[in-house]
């Protein structure tokens, strides 16, 4: 999550390229046009809506959520710009951001982002944040499984990376729990509040994920 964009620096895009990409890839890669709705046992994942901005501001801008991630926007307008940016990036085919909506609710309580690390999305990085009222409820695991399935099955990624500051106990615990493998430490790789933090690099390989999905295999404990 730490490296995932909560910024707008990539905003200036070639509009024509976006339109052409959206128009020509529709049949093979519909997700570039609009994300599908993914339904889990506790929550639904769907495209972000501009109307999610107030709820996301309330959920993600608290100190405990934002502590180890790139600083989220601090206003509703800032979240609206982020959501508009996420839609444009998705249309280019290099990024997706799902809103997490627990069953029985209409608004988002968190997000899952996945971005390609190279053209073609063969390797990717994911990041996530959920409002603290929903921590420990099972919503994370439920949503994470849907996102990882989508990344391997639909986008076609074969290696999914995540970075978590070593000091981020819940972030590391969540990645361990979902079955990610700890590959190493990225020393002083994340600047937060004027301090460079070490991060753990966690990965999930498509083959391992598929094996763990087979009946009888243990994945999430
Ligand atoms: C990361 C996040 C989405 C995970 O959701 P969550 O609901 O808290 O996750 P869960 O409770 O299902 O899993 C976290 C695990 O870490 C464990 N954990 C909590 N604090 C821990 C700590 N200090 N050290 C080690 N493990 C810890 C929990 O016990 C839990 O494991 P368990 O269910 O086996 O007991 C959520 O905590 C969040 O939004 N955090 C803020 C944003 C963030 O840091 N994002 C991740 C960046 S990599």
PDB file of N, CA, C and O in Angstrom, residues 34-40 43-47 49 98 146 150:
ATOM      1  N   UNK A  34     -15.158  -0.866 -17.363  1.00  0.00           N
ATOM      2  CA  UNK A  34     -15.861  -0.761 -16.071  1.00  0.00           C
ATOM      3  C   UNK A  34     -15.543  -2.019 -15.275  1.00  0.00           C
ATOM      4  O   UNK A  34     -15.569  -3.123 -15.830  1.00  0.00           O
ATOM      5  N   UNK A  35     -15.255  -1.862 -14.015  1.00  0.00           N
ATOM      6  CA  UNK A  35     -14.946  -3.034 -13.202  1.00  0.00           C
ATOM      7  C   UNK A  35     -16.208  -3.846 -12.951  1.00  0.00           C
ATOM      8  O   UNK A  35     -17.282  -3.274 -12.742  1.00  0.00           O
ATOM      9  N   UNK A  36     -16.060  -5.162 -12.930  1.00  0.00           N
ATOM     10  CA  UNK A  36     -17.221  -5.988 -12.573  1.00  0.00           C
ATOM     11  C   UNK A  36     -17.519  -5.872 -11.085  1.00  0.00           C
ATOM     12  O   UNK A  36     -16.680  -5.414 -10.308  1.00  0.00           O
ATOM     13  N   UNK A  37     -18.698  -6.316 -10.692  1.00  0.00           N
ATOM     14  CA  UNK A  37     -19.036  -6.412  -9.275  1.00  0.00           C
ATOM     15  C   UNK A  37     -18.633  -7.810  -8.811  1.00  0.00           C
ATOM     16  O   UNK A  37     -19.007  -8.804  -9.424  1.00  0.00           O
ATOM     17  N   UNK A  38     -17.836  -7.867  -7.749  1.00  0.00           N
ATOM     18  CA  UNK A  38     -17.393  -9.143  -7.199  1.00  0.00           C
ATOM     19  C   UNK A  38     -18.082  -9.334  -5.852  1.00  0.00           C
ATOM     20  O   UNK A  38     -18.007  -8.459  -4.994  1.00  0.00           O
ATOM     21  N   UNK A  39     -18.729 -10.472  -5.683  1.00  0.00           N
ATOM     22  CA  UNK A  39     -19.514 -10.667  -4.464  1.00  0.00           C
ATOM     23  C   UNK A  39     -18.895 -11.733  -3.582  1.00  0.00           C
ATOM     24  O   UNK A  39     -18.684 -12.871  -4.010  1.00  0.00           O
ATOM     25  N   UNK A  40     -18.600 -11.357  -2.363  1.00  0.00           N
ATOM     26  CA  UNK A  40     -18.070 -12.295  -1.383  1.00  0.00           C
ATOM     27  C   UNK A  40     -19.126 -12.654  -0.370  1.00  0.00           C
ATOM     28  O   UNK A  40     -20.300 -12.315  -0.540  1.00  0.00           O
ATOM     29  N   UNK A  43     -18.852  -9.048   1.864  1.00  0.00           N
ATOM     30  CA  UNK A  43     -18.779  -7.733   1.214  1.00  0.00           C
ATOM     31  C   UNK A  43     -18.821  -7.878  -0.301  1.00  0.00           C
ATOM     32  O   UNK A  43     -18.578  -8.954  -0.849  1.00  0.00           O
ATOM     33  N   UNK A  44     -19.145  -6.754  -0.922  1.00  0.00           N
ATOM     34  CA  UNK A  44     -19.127  -6.662  -2.380  1.00  0.00           C
ATOM     35  C   UNK A  44     -17.994  -5.726  -2.775  1.00  0.00           C
ATOM     36  O   UNK A  44     -17.714  -4.750  -2.078  1.00  0.00           O
ATOM     37  N   UNK A  45     -17.337  -6.043  -3.870  1.00  0.00           N
ATOM     38  CA  UNK A  45     -16.338  -5.142  -4.443  1.00  0.00           C
ATOM     39  C   UNK A  45     -16.901  -4.591  -5.744  1.00  0.00           C
ATOM     40  O   UNK A  45     -17.434  -5.340  -6.563  1.00  0.00           O
ATOM     41  N   UNK A  46     -16.767  -3.293  -5.910  1.00  0.00           N
ATOM     42  CA  UNK A  46     -17.288  -2.655  -7.127  1.00  0.00           C
ATOM     43  C   UNK A  46     -16.436  -1.451  -7.469  1.00  0.00           C
ATOM     44  O   UNK A  46     -15.569  -1.040  -6.693  1.00  0.00           O
ATOM     45  N   UNK A  47     -16.726  -0.904  -8.645  1.00  0.00           N
ATOM     46  CA  UNK A  47     -16.062   0.333  -9.069  1.00  0.00           C
ATOM     47  C   UNK A  47     -16.295   1.448  -8.035  1.00  0.00           C
ATOM     48  O   UNK A  47     -17.381   1.537  -7.449  1.00  0.00           O
ATOM     49  N   UNK A  49     -17.306   5.064  -6.826  1.00  0.00           N
ATOM     50  CA  UNK A  49     -18.223   6.101  -7.317  1.00  0.00           C
ATOM     51  C   UNK A  49     -17.835   7.420  -6.668  1.00  0.00           C
ATOM     52  O   UNK A  49     -17.399   7.437  -5.501  1.00  0.00           O
ATOM     53  N   UNK A  98     -10.827  -1.168  -6.433  1.00  0.00           N
ATOM     54  CA  UNK A  98     -12.159  -1.619  -6.026  1.00  0.00           C
ATOM     55  C   UNK A  98     -12.570  -0.944  -4.727  1.00  0.00           C
ATOM     56  O   UNK A  98     -11.758  -0.798  -3.805  1.00  0.00           O
ATOM     57  N   UNK A 146     -11.185 -12.126  -3.250  1.00  0.00           N
ATOM     58  CA  UNK A 146     -11.815 -11.728  -4.524  1.00  0.00           C
ATOM     59  C   UNK A 146     -10.838 -10.948  -5.397  1.00  0.00           C
ATOM     60  O   UNK A 146     -10.774 -11.151  -6.616  1.00  0.00           O
ATOM     61  N   UNK A 150      -9.342 -12.100  -8.963  1.00  0.00           N
ATOM     62  CA  UNK A 150      -9.557 -11.233 -10.128  1.00  0.00           C
ATOM     63  C   UNK A 150      -8.217 -10.914 -10.808  1.00  0.00           C
ATOM     64  O   UNK A 150      -8.111 -10.938 -12.036  1.00  0.00           O
TER      65      UNK A 150
END
